[in-house]
Amino acid sequence: MASNGDGKGRVAAAAGGYGYGGYEGPEDRKWWPWLVPTVIVACIAVFVVEMYENNCPKHGSPLGDCVAGFLRRFSFQPLRENPLLGPSSSTLEKMGALDWNKIVHQHQGWRLISCIWLHAGLIHLVVNMLSLLFIGIRLEQQFGFVRIGAIYLLSGFGGSVLSALFLRSNYISVGASGALFGLLGSMLSELLMNWTIYSNKATAIITLLFIIALNLAIGILPHADNFAHIGGFATGFLLGFVLLARPQFGWMERHELPQTSQPPKYKAYQYVLWVVAFVLLLVGFVISLVMLFKGKNGNNGCHWCHYLNCVPTSKWQCNT
């Protein structure tokens, strides 16, 4: 989420039912998932450090008493300051939250990575980690830790870059939602990339698109950083074409076929999608990073883009 230390948002855990297409070929290798649980443990450990560093009883707050004071040093900021049960904005900023001024003017580009590991509160952490557990475990089982780890980290980075381009100067942003949206995006591109080997295609793509649309809709609520969601999703979507292609059906049994009848490992359209996605990914990163470090703000060139991040209504405002 963005807005004075709130996190990057939420990803509905309903996406955990991966395996949507009904395909599981004999050549599929089942990997033992260890990376996703390690990331979850790391994020929990970082949150503990956040609360230790925050030390609400020592620093206090003008907005009220610390929540859960029996936790002493680990107690939370007042709900009026942080409704997600977490530290103060100053603590998040100190530990590496996404901050446009510090990235551009103080050359702290490392914040584009560090913010992925921070969370604005206990609620934010629990929702994101449950989503990662449901989405990530099955993906890692099917594709291994190298590819899923690359998608997770690069999607988180891509979400941070787009978020920073549109982040207002007095706002900070933290959270793993960009990386989680990247995993959702890679699920969609993997389905499209390997379209011919799946059954129940219509049901699979409708279900996945519904989950994605639901999560993006949540992102237009206040305090959610939908630009991180969109940037992470776009990065993961393109990376899925690059990293998650499956050999066409029957390729693993090619040794049983005559030499003249052996099929190629991938279909022609898979090669085309791989090249197009790789080029778009490379160009997108280069242009976005150049704009960011030149101090460009996306809101100046796109006066309606802020509606992608928050839509004001009679029930809430977007500048809080």
PDB file of C-alpha atoms in Angstrom:
ATOM      1  CA  MET A   1       0.000   0.000   0.000  1.00  0.00           C
ATOM      2  CA  ALA A   2       0.974   3.600  -0.308  1.00  0.00           C
ATOM      3  CA  SER A   3       0.048   6.616   1.796  1.00  0.00           C
ATOM      4  CA  ASN A   4       2.184   7.379   4.773  1.00  0.00           C
ATOM      5  CA  GLY A   5       3.445   3.868   5.335  1.00  0.00           C
ATOM      6  CA  ASP A   6       0.500   1.675   4.475  1.00  0.00           C
ATOM      7  CA  GLY A   7       1.450  -1.419   2.488  1.00  0.00           C
ATOM      8  CA  LYS A   8       1.148  -2.225  -1.180  1.00  0.00           C
ATOM      9  CA  GLY A   9      -2.121  -4.095  -0.916  1.00  0.00           C
ATOM     10  CA  ARG A  10      -3.757  -7.474  -0.897  1.00  0.00           C
ATOM     11  CA  VAL A  11      -3.863 -10.466  -3.214  1.00  0.00           C
ATOM     12  CA  ALA A  12      -6.816 -12.801  -2.833  1.00  0.00           C
ATOM     13  CA  ALA A  13      -5.672 -16.257  -1.842  1.00  0.00           C
ATOM     14  CA  ALA A  14      -8.340 -17.829  -4.049  1.00  0.00           C
ATOM     15  CA  ALA A  15      -5.724 -18.151  -6.763  1.00  0.00           C
ATOM     16  CA  GLY A  16      -4.238 -21.079  -4.938  1.00  0.00           C
ATOM     17  CA  GLY A  17      -6.009 -23.588  -7.149  1.00  0.00           C
ATOM     18  CA  TYR A  18      -3.241 -23.681  -9.720  1.00  0.00           C
ATOM     19  CA  GLY A  19      -3.343 -26.599 -12.098  1.00  0.00           C
ATOM     20  CA  TYR A  20      -6.306 -24.925 -13.712  1.00  0.00           C
ATOM     21  CA  GLY A  21      -5.983 -26.563 -17.100  1.00  0.00           C
ATOM     22  CA  GLY A  22      -6.214 -30.181 -16.131  1.00  0.00           C
ATOM     23  CA  TYR A  23      -2.845 -31.066 -17.716  1.00  0.00           C
ATOM     24  CA  GLU A  24      -0.137 -33.001 -15.961  1.00  0.00           C
ATOM     25  CA  GLY A  25       2.080 -34.762 -18.444  1.00  0.00           C
ATOM     26  CA  PRO A  26       4.335 -37.703 -17.614  1.00  0.00           C
ATOM     27  CA  GLU A  27       7.371 -35.498 -18.247  1.00  0.00           C
ATOM     28  CA  ASP A  28       6.418 -33.103 -15.447  1.00  0.00           C
ATOM     29  CA  ARG A  29       8.904 -33.103 -12.613  1.00  0.00           C
ATOM     30  CA  LYS A  30       7.592 -32.339  -9.154  1.00  0.00           C
ATOM     31  CA  TRP A  31       9.986 -30.057  -7.301  1.00  0.00           C
ATOM     32  CA  TRP A  32      10.196 -29.943  -3.537  1.00  0.00           C
ATOM     33  CA  PRO A  33       9.078 -26.409  -2.612  1.00  0.00           C
ATOM     34  CA  TRP A  34      11.567 -24.764  -0.263  1.00  0.00           C
ATOM     35  CA  LEU A  35      11.996 -21.256  -1.684  1.00  0.00           C
ATOM     36  CA  VAL A  36       8.458 -20.014  -1.007  1.00  0.00           C
ATOM     37  CA  PRO A  37       8.503 -21.151   2.658  1.00  0.00           C
ATOM     38  CA  THR A  38      11.937 -19.506   3.010  1.00  0.00           C
ATOM     39  CA  VAL A  39      10.593 -16.210   1.620  1.00  0.00           C
ATOM     40  CA  ILE A  40       7.666 -16.382   4.057  1.00  0.00           C
ATOM     41  CA  VAL A  41      10.004 -16.975   7.017  1.00  0.00           C
ATOM     42  CA  ALA A  42      12.249 -14.112   5.831  1.00  0.00           C
ATOM     43  CA  CYS A  43       9.314 -11.674   5.591  1.00  0.00           C
ATOM     44  CA  ILE A  44       8.133 -12.645   9.081  1.00  0.00           C
ATOM     45  CA  ALA A  45      11.657 -12.157  10.443  1.00  0.00           C
ATOM     46  CA  VAL A  46      11.910  -8.731   8.796  1.00  0.00           C
ATOM     47  CA  PHE A  47       8.576  -7.718  10.336  1.00  0.00           C
ATOM     48  CA  VAL A  48       9.836  -8.737  13.779  1.00  0.00           C
ATOM     49  CA  VAL A  49      12.875  -6.521  13.202  1.00  0.00           C
ATOM     50  CA  GLU A  50      10.550  -3.691  12.103  1.00  0.00           C
ATOM     51  CA  MET A  51       8.636  -3.874  15.366  1.00  0.00           C
ATOM     52  CA  TYR A  52      11.832  -4.158  17.432  1.00  0.00           C
ATOM     53  CA  GLU A  53      13.212  -1.071  15.729  1.00  0.00           C
ATOM     54  CA  ASN A  54       9.878   0.770  16.030  1.00  0.00           C
ATOM     55  CA  ASN A  55       9.702   0.482  19.848  1.00  0.00           C
ATOM     56  CA  CYS A  56       6.368   2.269  20.245  1.00  0.00           C
ATOM     57  CA  PRO A  57       6.540   2.646  24.070  1.00  0.00           C
ATOM     58  CA  LYS A  58       9.841   4.518  23.804  1.00  0.00           C
ATOM     59  CA  HIS A  59       9.005   6.813  20.904  1.00  0.00           C
ATOM     60  CA  GLY A  60       5.280   7.237  21.614  1.00  0.00           C
ATOM     61  CA  SER A  61       2.705   8.755  19.275  1.00  0.00           C
ATOM     62  CA  PRO A  62       0.609  11.940  19.360  1.00  0.00           C
ATOM     63  CA  LEU A  63      -2.359   9.928  18.103  1.00  0.00           C
ATOM     64  CA  GLY A  64      -2.833   7.758  21.171  1.00  0.00           C
ATOM     65  CA  ASP A  65      -1.489   4.849  23.164  1.00  0.00           C
ATOM     66  CA  CYS A  66       0.335   1.882  21.707  1.00  0.00           C
ATOM     67  CA  VAL A  67      -1.815  -1.127  20.778  1.00  0.00           C
ATOM     68  CA  ALA A  68      -1.146  -4.443  22.578  1.00  0.00           C
ATOM     69  CA  GLY A  69       1.074  -2.781  25.153  1.00  0.00           C
ATOM     70  CA  PHE A  70       1.769  -6.149  26.811  1.00  0.00           C
ATOM     71  CA  LEU A  71       4.099  -6.822  23.873  1.00  0.00           C
ATOM     72  CA  ARG A  72       6.264  -4.016  25.239  1.00  0.00           C
ATOM     73  CA  ARG A  73       8.878  -3.072  22.637  1.00  0.00           C
ATOM     74  CA  PHE A  74       6.954  -4.998  19.965  1.00  0.00           C
ATOM     75  CA  SER A  75       3.614  -3.259  20.537  1.00  0.00           C
ATOM     76  CA  PHE A  76       1.890  -1.573  17.599  1.00  0.00           C
ATOM     77  CA  GLN A  77       1.339   2.069  16.742  1.00  0.00           C
ATOM     78  CA  PRO A  78      -2.131   3.505  17.570  1.00  0.00           C
ATOM     79  CA  LEU A  79      -4.860   2.390  15.173  1.00  0.00           C
ATOM     80  CA  ARG A  80      -5.469   5.998  14.115  1.00  0.00           C
ATOM     81  CA  GLU A  81      -1.879   6.063  12.878  1.00  0.00           C
ATOM     82  CA  ASN A  82      -1.607   2.530  11.455  1.00  0.00           C
ATOM     83  CA  PRO A  83      -4.846   0.504  11.240  1.00  0.00           C
ATOM     84  CA  LEU A  84      -2.897  -2.525   9.959  1.00  0.00           C
ATOM     85  CA  LEU A  85      -1.250  -3.150  13.361  1.00  0.00           C
ATOM     86  CA  GLY A  86       2.294  -2.186  12.541  1.00  0.00           C
ATOM     87  CA  PRO A  87       5.116   0.323  12.923  1.00  0.00           C
ATOM     88  CA  SER A  88       5.240   4.026  12.154  1.00  0.00           C
ATOM     89  CA  SER A  89       5.935   5.493   8.741  1.00  0.00           C
ATOM     90  CA  SER A  90       9.281   6.789   9.970  1.00  0.00           C
ATOM     91  CA  THR A  91      10.356   3.279  10.936  1.00  0.00           C
ATOM     92  CA  LEU A  92       9.354   1.906   7.539  1.00  0.00           C
ATOM     93  CA  GLU A  93      11.178   4.739   5.805  1.00  0.00           C
ATOM     94  CA  LYS A  94      14.291   4.107   7.894  1.00  0.00           C
ATOM     95  CA  MET A  95      14.257   0.397   7.036  1.00  0.00           C
ATOM     96  CA  GLY A  96      13.959   0.855   3.281  1.00  0.00           C
ATOM     97  CA  ALA A  97      10.420   1.768   2.215  1.00  0.00           C
ATOM     98  CA  LEU A  98       9.890   3.026  -1.323  1.00  0.00           C
ATOM     99  CA  ASP A  99      10.424   6.788  -1.280  1.00  0.00           C
ATOM    100  CA  TRP A 100      10.592   8.754  -4.548  1.00  0.00           C
ATOM    101  CA  ASN A 101      12.724  11.569  -3.137  1.00  0.00           C
ATOM    102  CA  LYS A 102      15.306   9.236  -1.640  1.00  0.00           C
ATOM    103  CA  ILE A 103      15.505   7.103  -4.786  1.00  0.00           C
ATOM    104  CA  VAL A 104      15.838  10.004  -7.214  1.00  0.00           C
ATOM    105  CA  HIS A 105      17.628  12.721  -5.253  1.00  0.00           C
ATOM    106  CA  GLN A 106      19.644  10.641  -2.780  1.00  0.00           C
ATOM    107  CA  HIS A 107      20.435   7.805  -5.208  1.00  0.00           C
ATOM    108  CA  GLN A 108      19.030   5.085  -2.936  1.00  0.00           C
ATOM    109  CA  GLY A 109      17.997   2.714  -5.691  1.00  0.00           C
ATOM    110  CA  TRP A 110      18.288  -0.224  -3.294  1.00  0.00           C
ATOM    111  CA  ARG A 111      14.871   0.791  -1.953  1.00  0.00           C
ATOM    112  CA  LEU A 112      13.330  -0.690  -5.113  1.00  0.00           C
ATOM    113  CA  ILE A 113      14.292  -4.101  -3.688  1.00  0.00           C
ATOM    114  CA  SER A 114      14.188  -3.558   0.076  1.00  0.00           C
ATOM    115  CA  CYS A 115      10.556  -2.392   0.060  1.00  0.00           C
ATOM    116  CA  ILE A 116       9.459  -5.820  -1.205  1.00  0.00           C
ATOM    117  CA  TRP A 117      10.481  -7.396   2.110  1.00  0.00           C
ATOM    118  CA  LEU A 118       8.784  -4.845   4.364  1.00  0.00           C
ATOM    119  CA  HIS A 119       5.146  -4.876   5.474  1.00  0.00           C
ATOM    120  CA  ALA A 120       3.080  -2.077   6.935  1.00  0.00           C
ATOM    121  CA  GLY A 121       1.430  -4.178   9.618  1.00  0.00           C
ATOM    122  CA  LEU A 122       0.519  -7.595  10.939  1.00  0.00           C
ATOM    123  CA  ILE A 123      -2.685  -7.726   8.879  1.00  0.00           C
ATOM    124  CA  HIS A 124      -0.798  -6.757   5.729  1.00  0.00           C
ATOM    125  CA  LEU A 125       1.830  -9.437   6.440  1.00  0.00           C
ATOM    126  CA  VAL A 126      -0.646 -12.239   7.133  1.00  0.00           C
ATOM    127  CA  VAL A 127      -2.751 -11.578   4.017  1.00  0.00           C
ATOM    128  CA  ASN A 128       0.290 -11.380   1.733  1.00  0.00           C
ATOM    129  CA  MET A 129       1.982 -14.456   3.185  1.00  0.00           C
ATOM    130  CA  LEU A 130      -1.188 -16.556   2.958  1.00  0.00           C
ATOM    131  CA  SER A 131      -1.540 -15.474  -0.669  1.00  0.00           C
ATOM    132  CA  LEU A 132       2.095 -16.376  -1.367  1.00  0.00           C
ATOM    133  CA  LEU A 133       1.607 -19.747   0.317  1.00  0.00           C
ATOM    134  CA  PHE A 134      -1.429 -20.645  -1.805  1.00  0.00           C
ATOM    135  CA  ILE A 135      -0.076 -19.285  -5.092  1.00  0.00           C
ATOM    136  CA  GLY A 136       3.637 -19.892  -4.783  1.00  0.00           C
ATOM    137  CA  ILE A 137       3.855 -23.444  -3.425  1.00  0.00           C
ATOM    138  CA  ARG A 138       2.061 -25.029  -6.381  1.00  0.00           C
ATOM    139  CA  LEU A 139       4.000 -22.939  -8.895  1.00  0.00           C
ATOM    140  CA  GLU A 140       7.318 -23.915  -7.321  1.00  0.00           C
ATOM    141  CA  GLN A 141       6.294 -27.573  -7.318  1.00  0.00           C
ATOM    142  CA  GLN A 142       5.633 -27.415 -11.048  1.00  0.00           C
ATOM    143  CA  PHE A 143       8.432 -25.162 -12.292  1.00  0.00           C
ATOM    144  CA  GLY A 144      11.153 -25.220  -9.646  1.00  0.00           C
ATOM    145  CA  PHE A 145      12.694 -22.594  -7.391  1.00  0.00           C
ATOM    146  CA  VAL A 146      14.932 -20.936 -10.009  1.00  0.00           C
ATOM    147  CA  ARG A 147      12.166 -19.858 -12.380  1.00  0.00           C
ATOM    148  CA  ILE A 148       9.597 -19.021  -9.714  1.00  0.00           C
ATOM    149  CA  GLY A 149      12.205 -17.189  -7.641  1.00  0.00           C
ATOM    150  CA  ALA A 150      13.202 -15.129 -10.681  1.00  0.00           C
ATOM    151  CA  ILE A 151       9.572 -14.265 -11.442  1.00  0.00           C
ATOM    152  CA  TYR A 152       8.886 -13.314  -7.814  1.00  0.00           C
ATOM    153  CA  LEU A 153      11.914 -11.028  -7.434  1.00  0.00           C
ATOM    154  CA  LEU A 154      11.774  -9.420 -10.882  1.00  0.00           C
ATOM    155  CA  SER A 155       8.026  -8.847 -10.584  1.00  0.00           C
ATOM    156  CA  GLY A 156       8.514  -7.241  -7.196  1.00  0.00           C
ATOM    157  CA  PHE A 157      11.198  -5.033  -8.726  1.00  0.00           C
ATOM    158  CA  GLY A 158       8.967  -4.166 -11.688  1.00  0.00           C
ATOM    159  CA  GLY A 159       6.124  -3.261  -9.349  1.00  0.00           C
ATOM    160  CA  SER A 160       8.447  -1.048  -7.321  1.00  0.00           C
ATOM    161  CA  VAL A 161       9.696   0.772 -10.426  1.00  0.00           C
ATOM    162  CA  LEU A 162       6.197   1.588 -11.706  1.00  0.00           C
ATOM    163  CA  SER A 163       5.058   2.520  -8.220  1.00  0.00           C
ATOM    164  CA  ALA A 164       8.015   4.884  -7.799  1.00  0.00           C
ATOM    165  CA  LEU A 165       7.227   6.555 -11.123  1.00  0.00           C
ATOM    166  CA  PHE A 166       3.746   7.476  -9.887  1.00  0.00           C
ATOM    167  CA  LEU A 167       4.431   7.785  -6.160  1.00  0.00           C
ATOM    168  CA  ARG A 168       3.725  11.244  -4.773  1.00  0.00           C
ATOM    169  CA  SER A 169       6.654  12.906  -3.074  1.00  0.00           C
ATOM    170  CA  ASN A 170       5.226  12.717   0.453  1.00  0.00           C
ATOM    171  CA  TYR A 171       4.185   9.076   0.240  1.00  0.00           C
ATOM    172  CA  ILE A 172       6.035   5.824   0.917  1.00  0.00           C
ATOM    173  CA  SER A 173       5.167   2.283  -0.128  1.00  0.00           C
ATOM    174  CA  VAL A 174       6.038  -1.199   1.153  1.00  0.00           C
ATOM    175  CA  GLY A 175       4.873  -4.771   0.572  1.00  0.00           C
ATOM    176  CA  ALA A 176       5.213  -7.901  -1.519  1.00  0.00           C
ATOM    177  CA  SER A 177       2.004  -7.464  -3.516  1.00  0.00           C
ATOM    178  CA  GLY A 178       3.830  -6.515  -6.725  1.00  0.00           C
ATOM    179  CA  ALA A 179       5.714  -9.815  -6.574  1.00  0.00           C
ATOM    180  CA  LEU A 180       2.490 -11.707  -5.817  1.00  0.00           C
ATOM    181  CA  PHE A 181       0.739 -10.091  -8.761  1.00  0.00           C
ATOM    182  CA  GLY A 182       3.716 -11.172 -10.858  1.00  0.00           C
ATOM    183  CA  LEU A 183       2.988 -14.779  -9.950  1.00  0.00           C
ATOM    184  CA  LEU A 184      -0.648 -14.271 -10.991  1.00  0.00           C
ATOM    185  CA  GLY A 185       0.508 -12.741 -14.276  1.00  0.00           C
ATOM    186  CA  SER A 186       2.846 -15.649 -14.936  1.00  0.00           C
ATOM    187  CA  MET A 187      -0.024 -18.088 -14.349  1.00  0.00           C
ATOM    188  CA  LEU A 188      -2.021 -16.362 -17.069  1.00  0.00           C
ATOM    189  CA  SER A 189       0.829 -16.237 -19.599  1.00  0.00           C
ATOM    190  CA  GLU A 190       1.763 -19.851 -18.840  1.00  0.00           C
ATOM    191  CA  LEU A 191      -1.784 -20.874 -19.719  1.00  0.00           C
ATOM    192  CA  LEU A 192      -1.658 -18.907 -22.974  1.00  0.00           C
ATOM    193  CA  MET A 193       1.880 -20.057 -23.816  1.00  0.00           C
ATOM    194  CA  ASN A 194       0.981 -23.742 -23.389  1.00  0.00           C
ATOM    195  CA  TRP A 195      -2.580 -23.424 -24.641  1.00  0.00           C
ATOM    196  CA  THR A 196      -2.591 -26.562 -26.788  1.00  0.00           C
ATOM    197  CA  ILE A 197      -1.774 -28.992 -23.975  1.00  0.00           C
ATOM    198  CA  TYR A 198      -4.550 -27.935 -21.596  1.00  0.00           C
ATOM    199  CA  SER A 199      -8.127 -29.120 -21.328  1.00  0.00           C
ATOM    200  CA  ASN A 200     -10.980 -27.044 -19.888  1.00  0.00           C
ATOM    201  CA  LYS A 201      -9.378 -23.947 -21.403  1.00  0.00           C
ATOM    202  CA  ALA A 202     -12.429 -21.669 -21.225  1.00  0.00           C
ATOM    203  CA  THR A 203     -13.133 -22.426 -17.562  1.00  0.00           C
ATOM    204  CA  ALA A 204      -9.470 -22.041 -16.678  1.00  0.00           C
ATOM    205  CA  ILE A 205      -8.974 -18.655 -18.303  1.00  0.00           C
ATOM    206  CA  ILE A 206     -12.309 -17.239 -17.076  1.00  0.00           C
ATOM    207  CA  THR A 207     -11.491 -18.272 -13.499  1.00  0.00           C
ATOM    208  CA  LEU A 208      -7.993 -16.826 -13.655  1.00  0.00           C
ATOM    209  CA  LEU A 209      -9.140 -13.558 -15.256  1.00  0.00           C
ATOM    210  CA  PHE A 210     -11.820 -13.194 -12.574  1.00  0.00           C
ATOM    211  CA  ILE A 211      -9.235 -13.597  -9.799  1.00  0.00           C
ATOM    212  CA  ILE A 212      -6.918 -11.068 -11.456  1.00  0.00           C
ATOM    213  CA  ALA A 213      -9.725  -8.548 -12.046  1.00  0.00           C
ATOM    214  CA  LEU A 214     -10.916  -8.924  -8.434  1.00  0.00           C
ATOM    215  CA  ASN A 215      -7.454  -8.206  -7.058  1.00  0.00           C
ATOM    216  CA  LEU A 216      -6.924  -5.217  -9.349  1.00  0.00           C
ATOM    217  CA  ALA A 217     -10.331  -3.875  -8.283  1.00  0.00           C
ATOM    218  CA  ILE A 218      -9.244  -4.104  -4.640  1.00  0.00           C
ATOM    219  CA  GLY A 219      -6.287  -1.953  -5.639  1.00  0.00           C
ATOM    220  CA  ILE A 220      -8.468   1.096  -6.356  1.00  0.00           C
ATOM    221  CA  LEU A 221      -9.361   1.353  -2.668  1.00  0.00           C
ATOM    222  CA  PRO A 222      -7.549   3.937  -0.531  1.00  0.00           C
ATOM    223  CA  HIS A 223      -4.121   3.029   0.857  1.00  0.00           C
ATOM    224  CA  ALA A 224      -3.536   0.346  -1.806  1.00  0.00           C
ATOM    225  CA  ASP A 225      -0.705   0.870  -4.302  1.00  0.00           C
ATOM    226  CA  ASN A 226      -2.279  -0.355  -7.517  1.00  0.00           C
ATOM    227  CA  PHE A 227       0.696   0.821  -9.576  1.00  0.00           C
ATOM    228  CA  ALA A 228       2.802  -1.785  -7.778  1.00  0.00           C
ATOM    229  CA  HIS A 229       0.106  -4.342  -8.579  1.00  0.00           C
ATOM    230  CA  ILE A 230      -0.005  -3.366 -12.266  1.00  0.00           C
ATOM    231  CA  GLY A 231       3.785  -3.192 -12.633  1.00  0.00           C
ATOM    232  CA  GLY A 232       4.256  -6.544 -10.923  1.00  0.00           C
ATOM    233  CA  PHE A 233       1.492  -8.163 -12.961  1.00  0.00           C
ATOM    234  CA  ALA A 234       2.869  -6.880 -16.278  1.00  0.00           C
ATOM    235  CA  THR A 235       6.391  -8.048 -15.399  1.00  0.00           C
ATOM    236  CA  GLY A 236       5.205 -11.485 -14.308  1.00  0.00           C
ATOM    237  CA  PHE A 237       2.965 -11.813 -17.354  1.00  0.00           C
ATOM    238  CA  LEU A 238       5.904 -11.231 -19.714  1.00  0.00           C
ATOM    239  CA  LEU A 239       8.253 -13.410 -17.661  1.00  0.00           C
ATOM    240  CA  GLY A 240       5.763 -16.267 -17.873  1.00  0.00           C
ATOM    241  CA  PHE A 241       6.202 -16.345 -21.645  1.00  0.00           C
ATOM    242  CA  VAL A 242       9.982 -16.320 -21.228  1.00  0.00           C
ATOM    243  CA  LEU A 243      10.401 -18.828 -18.409  1.00  0.00           C
ATOM    244  CA  LEU A 244       7.362 -21.110 -18.247  1.00  0.00           C
ATOM    245  CA  ALA A 245       7.076 -22.628 -21.719  1.00  0.00           C
ATOM    246  CA  ARG A 246       6.347 -26.367 -21.691  1.00  0.00           C
ATOM    247  CA  PRO A 247       7.495 -28.785 -24.417  1.00  0.00           C
ATOM    248  CA  GLN A 248       4.675 -29.750 -26.711  1.00  0.00           C
ATOM    249  CA  PHE A 249       2.738 -32.897 -25.915  1.00  0.00           C
ATOM    250  CA  GLY A 250       4.638 -36.075 -26.779  1.00  0.00           C
ATOM    251  CA  TRP A 251       8.083 -34.497 -27.093  1.00  0.00           C
ATOM    252  CA  MET A 252       9.443 -36.527 -24.173  1.00  0.00           C
ATOM    253  CA  GLU A 253       8.478 -39.732 -26.024  1.00  0.00           C
ATOM    254  CA  ARG A 254      10.359 -38.712 -29.166  1.00  0.00           C
ATOM    255  CA  HIS A 255      12.876 -41.538 -28.711  1.00  0.00           C
ATOM    256  CA  GLU A 256      10.051 -43.987 -29.395  1.00  0.00           C
ATOM    257  CA  LEU A 257       9.270 -42.374 -32.761  1.00  0.00           C
ATOM    258  CA  PRO A 258      11.072 -42.823 -36.088  1.00  0.00           C
ATOM    259  CA  GLN A 259      13.882 -40.340 -36.670  1.00  0.00           C
ATOM    260  CA  THR A 260      11.915 -38.633 -39.440  1.00  0.00           C
ATOM    261  CA  SER A 261       8.807 -38.161 -37.268  1.00  0.00           C
ATOM    262  CA  GLN A 262      10.323 -36.491 -34.220  1.00  0.00           C
ATOM    263  CA  PRO A 263       8.523 -33.243 -33.283  1.00  0.00           C
ATOM    264  CA  PRO A 264      10.356 -30.063 -32.272  1.00  0.00           C
ATOM    265  CA  LYS A 265      10.494 -29.321 -28.549  1.00  0.00           C
ATOM    266  CA  TYR A 266       8.393 -26.146 -28.824  1.00  0.00           C
ATOM    267  CA  LYS A 267       5.805 -24.938 -31.294  1.00  0.00           C
ATOM    268  CA  ALA A 268       6.537 -21.958 -33.544  1.00  0.00           C
ATOM    269  CA  TYR A 269       4.094 -19.663 -31.730  1.00  0.00           C
ATOM    270  CA  GLN A 270       5.904 -20.369 -28.445  1.00  0.00           C
ATOM    271  CA  TYR A 271       9.180 -19.125 -29.912  1.00  0.00           C
ATOM    272  CA  VAL A 272       7.438 -15.999 -31.232  1.00  0.00           C
ATOM    273  CA  LEU A 273       5.842 -15.249 -27.846  1.00  0.00           C
ATOM    274  CA  TRP A 274       9.203 -15.812 -26.113  1.00  0.00           C
ATOM    275  CA  VAL A 275      10.991 -13.273 -28.326  1.00  0.00           C
ATOM    276  CA  VAL A 276       8.223 -10.656 -28.185  1.00  0.00           C
ATOM    277  CA  ALA A 277       7.876 -10.940 -24.399  1.00  0.00           C
ATOM    278  CA  PHE A 278      11.642 -10.732 -23.822  1.00  0.00           C
ATOM    279  CA  VAL A 279      11.976  -7.625 -25.998  1.00  0.00           C
ATOM    280  CA  LEU A 280       8.995  -5.898 -24.337  1.00  0.00           C
ATOM    281  CA  LEU A 281      10.335  -6.754 -20.885  1.00  0.00           C
ATOM    282  CA  LEU A 282      13.809  -5.399 -21.657  1.00  0.00           C
ATOM    283  CA  VAL A 283      12.514  -2.216 -23.303  1.00  0.00           C
ATOM    284  CA  GLY A 284      10.008  -1.625 -20.508  1.00  0.00           C
ATOM    285  CA  PHE A 285      12.625  -1.885 -17.778  1.00  0.00           C
ATOM    286  CA  VAL A 286      15.100   0.352 -19.597  1.00  0.00           C
ATOM    287  CA  ILE A 287      12.560   3.107 -20.317  1.00  0.00           C
ATOM    288  CA  SER A 288      11.053   3.002 -16.810  1.00  0.00           C
ATOM    289  CA  LEU A 289      14.408   3.104 -15.030  1.00  0.00           C
ATOM    290  CA  VAL A 290      15.715   5.930 -17.219  1.00  0.00           C
ATOM    291  CA  MET A 291      12.556   7.967 -16.534  1.00  0.00           C
ATOM    292  CA  LEU A 292      12.737   7.252 -12.814  1.00  0.00           C
ATOM    293  CA  PHE A 293      16.365   8.217 -12.287  1.00  0.00           C
ATOM    294  CA  LYS A 294      15.922  11.326 -14.425  1.00  0.00           C
ATOM    295  CA  GLY A 295      13.355  12.438 -11.869  1.00  0.00           C
ATOM    296  CA  LYS A 296      10.282  12.071 -14.067  1.00  0.00           C
ATOM    297  CA  ASN A 297       6.917  11.700 -12.351  1.00  0.00           C
ATOM    298  CA  GLY A 298       4.337   9.702 -14.250  1.00  0.00           C
ATOM    299  CA  ASN A 299       1.489  11.823 -12.907  1.00  0.00           C
ATOM    300  CA  ASN A 300       2.804  14.866 -14.787  1.00  0.00           C
ATOM    301  CA  GLY A 301       2.441  13.164 -18.161  1.00  0.00           C
ATOM    302  CA  CYS A 302      -0.728  11.242 -17.389  1.00  0.00           C
ATOM    303  CA  HIS A 303      -3.303  13.311 -15.529  1.00  0.00           C
ATOM    304  CA  TRP A 304      -5.868  10.522 -15.320  1.00  0.00           C
ATOM    305  CA  CYS A 305      -3.543   7.698 -14.264  1.00  0.00           C
ATOM    306  CA  HIS A 306      -4.143   8.384 -10.567  1.00  0.00           C
ATOM    307  CA  TYR A 307      -7.594   6.860 -11.026  1.00  0.00           C
ATOM    308  CA  LEU A 308      -5.883   3.522 -11.651  1.00  0.00           C
ATOM    309  CA  ASN A 309      -4.577   3.729  -8.098  1.00  0.00           C
ATOM    310  CA  CYS A 310      -7.586   5.092  -6.224  1.00  0.00           C
ATOM    311  CA  VAL A 311     -11.101   6.143  -7.227  1.00  0.00           C
ATOM    312  CA  PRO A 312     -12.622   8.699  -4.808  1.00  0.00           C
ATOM    313  CA  THR A 313     -16.223   8.182  -3.719  1.00  0.00           C
ATOM    314  CA  SER A 314     -18.582   9.604  -1.118  1.00  0.00           C
ATOM    315  CA  LYS A 315     -17.310   6.915   1.254  1.00  0.00           C
ATOM    316  CA  TRP A 316     -13.581   7.680   1.091  1.00  0.00           C
ATOM    317  CA  GLN A 317     -10.991  10.132  -0.124  1.00  0.00           C
ATOM    318  CA  CYS A 318      -7.791   9.282  -1.976  1.00  0.00           C
ATOM    319  CA  ASN A 319      -5.502  11.896  -0.438  1.00  0.00           C
ATOM    320  CA  THR A 320      -5.539  10.533   3.083  1.00  0.00           C
TER     321      THR A 320
END
